[in-house]
Amino acid sequence: MRVPLELVEMVGKKELVKALGTKDETVAKRLLGSVVRQWEQHFDDLRARRALTADDKADAVWQHYNASLQRDEQTRRAMPTPSDIEAEERKVWSKIDAGEISSRDFVGMINANTELELLRSKRAHDANLRKQRLNALKRHLITGETFLIEDAAKDYIETNRLLIEVGSDDYRDLCLRMMRSDIEHLERTFERDQGNYSGAPKDPIVKPATGTARESAAPGETIMELFEVYAGENPKSISADTLNQARRDVGTFVDHVGNTCPAHRIDKKAVREWKALLMKYPVKATETKAFEGMKIAQIVKHNEKVGKPVLTPRTVNRYLSSLGAFCSWLVAHGYIEPNPTDGMSLAKDKKKKVFPFTTDQMNPVQLAAVHRMPE
């Protein structure tokens, strides 16, 4: 199967090939459907992914900090209390008194004592493990080693369906930030060991994330799925051609915020960032081979080298108008409030683009016309 052009860069090849392990054509045809469905699901998953942003990094840091503290609290609740330890001691002595454990039963004595000691030392053992991890994280933060946090980083990347290559600069930066978050969480745990639950992060990057697009849309409620509902209703009764143009325009916005971004996350910030990209967006980018398989931000970046002409303010306003009409429908149906495109249009260029010919310019034209007249 050929890989869709827009996914070739992510997949790393132009074609997928798989041997079905049989020479029987009937069996091959039966196996074919399953393989094709797996590939198509893989393509759909890649299309739904989006590029890592600064907001994602901030969210990953804060989520990891809070989740780690929640796990610590769960661990503390499961720790044996002094009453639990006393109960275990009484249990051991009662077995000795009943003759279930005796000095002649060496293995039984060892097992009973071991269980009791494990209960007694469980808190100290947990604190020791936390101390070792804290020291290791601080050392690795200096040396740039990231393996202690990579499982958590990869889990965040997969959960949020992000486009990020393991080992890339962005990946390493995400890991290092999450390590700092982990260090802060461990510092809080040692404060809790002393009964102090009032501690707050001292590292400036460990703070509540305020960015958008932190969640994935519910099934049937992605921006483009809702656009199709809007198109079906067609509240302004616009022509099919205009509706298709609006679909393409809104598609570039989705290209910016991601396929899984829920409609209620369409806000001023997202529209502002999209408009800034449109002002640098090359004309007919989707038809230009130099931009094949690229998303809008990649196209704008690549055009700094290619140097293709960019959209006019009038065309940028058309994109904004297409999104604005759709957002008005979203407002009317309770998905967002208010319309984030209001007041975002670019000012019209009032400079006169066409000027009348001067007399000196017209005279040669008139003379040429006279010479061409039939006698």
mmCIF file of N, CA and C in Angstrom, residues 2-15 43 46 292-293:
data_model
loop_
_atom_site.group_PDB
_atom_site.id
_atom_site.type_symbol
_atom_site.label_atom_id
_atom_site.label_comp_id
_atom_site.label_asym_id
_atom_site.label_seq_id
_atom_site.Cartn_x
_atom_site.Cartn_y
_atom_site.Cartn_z
ATOM 1 N N ARG A 2 0.526 2.218 -0.833
ATOM 2 C CA ARG A 2 1.272 3.473 -0.863
ATOM 3 C C ARG A 2 0.905 4.309 0.358
ATOM 4 N N VAL A 3 1.902 4.918 0.958
ATOM 5 C CA VAL A 3 1.685 5.793 2.109
ATOM 6 C C VAL A 3 1.167 7.133 1.601
ATOM 7 N N PRO A 4 0.081 7.682 2.205
ATOM 8 C CA PRO A 4 -0.404 9.003 1.787
ATOM 9 C C PRO A 4 0.720 10.039 1.830
ATOM 10 N N LEU A 5 0.736 10.928 0.831
ATOM 11 C CA LEU A 5 1.843 11.887 0.690
ATOM 12 C C LEU A 5 2.102 12.678 1.966
ATOM 13 N N GLU A 6 1.002 13.089 2.659
ATOM 14 C CA GLU A 6 1.190 13.939 3.836
ATOM 15 C C GLU A 6 1.789 13.174 5.015
ATOM 16 N N LEU A 7 1.854 11.823 4.898
ATOM 17 C CA LEU A 7 2.363 11.013 6.004
ATOM 18 C C LEU A 7 3.717 10.379 5.711
ATOM 19 N N VAL A 8 4.233 10.561 4.493
ATOM 20 C CA VAL A 8 5.492 9.913 4.100
ATOM 21 C C VAL A 8 6.631 10.271 5.046
ATOM 22 N N GLU A 9 6.722 11.555 5.405
ATOM 23 C CA GLU A 9 7.822 12.003 6.273
ATOM 24 C C GLU A 9 7.742 11.341 7.645
ATOM 25 N N MET A 10 6.520 11.187 8.183
ATOM 26 C CA MET A 10 6.357 10.577 9.505
ATOM 27 C C MET A 10 6.596 9.066 9.468
ATOM 28 N N VAL A 11 6.101 8.408 8.391
ATOM 29 C CA VAL A 11 6.259 6.961 8.279
ATOM 30 C C VAL A 11 7.694 6.588 7.918
ATOM 31 N N GLY A 12 8.351 7.453 7.133
ATOM 32 C CA GLY A 12 9.739 7.198 6.755
ATOM 33 C C GLY A 12 9.899 6.395 5.488
ATOM 34 N N LYS A 13 8.784 6.119 4.804
ATOM 35 C CA LYS A 13 8.846 5.386 3.534
ATOM 36 C C LYS A 13 7.602 5.720 2.716
ATOM 37 N N LYS A 14 7.687 5.455 1.406
ATOM 38 C CA LYS A 14 6.577 5.783 0.505
ATOM 39 C C LYS A 14 5.608 4.626 0.313
ATOM 40 N N GLU A 15 6.005 3.431 0.725
ATOM 41 C CA GLU A 15 5.170 2.262 0.480
ATOM 42 C C GLU A 15 5.335 1.252 1.613
ATOM 43 N N PHE A 43 -2.559 5.054 9.742
ATOM 44 C CA PHE A 43 -2.586 6.350 9.047
ATOM 45 C C PHE A 43 -3.521 7.321 9.766
ATOM 46 N N LEU A 46 -1.831 8.649 12.853
ATOM 47 C CA LEU A 46 -0.815 9.659 12.546
ATOM 48 C C LEU A 46 -1.455 10.987 12.180
ATOM 49 N N GLU A 292 4.991 19.501 -0.054
ATOM 50 C CA GLU A 292 4.264 18.238 0.069
ATOM 51 C C GLU A 292 4.443 17.622 1.457
ATOM 52 N N GLY A 293 3.320 17.182 2.052
ATOM 53 C CA GLY A 293 3.372 16.476 3.325
ATOM 54 C C GLY A 293 3.623 17.347 4.533
#
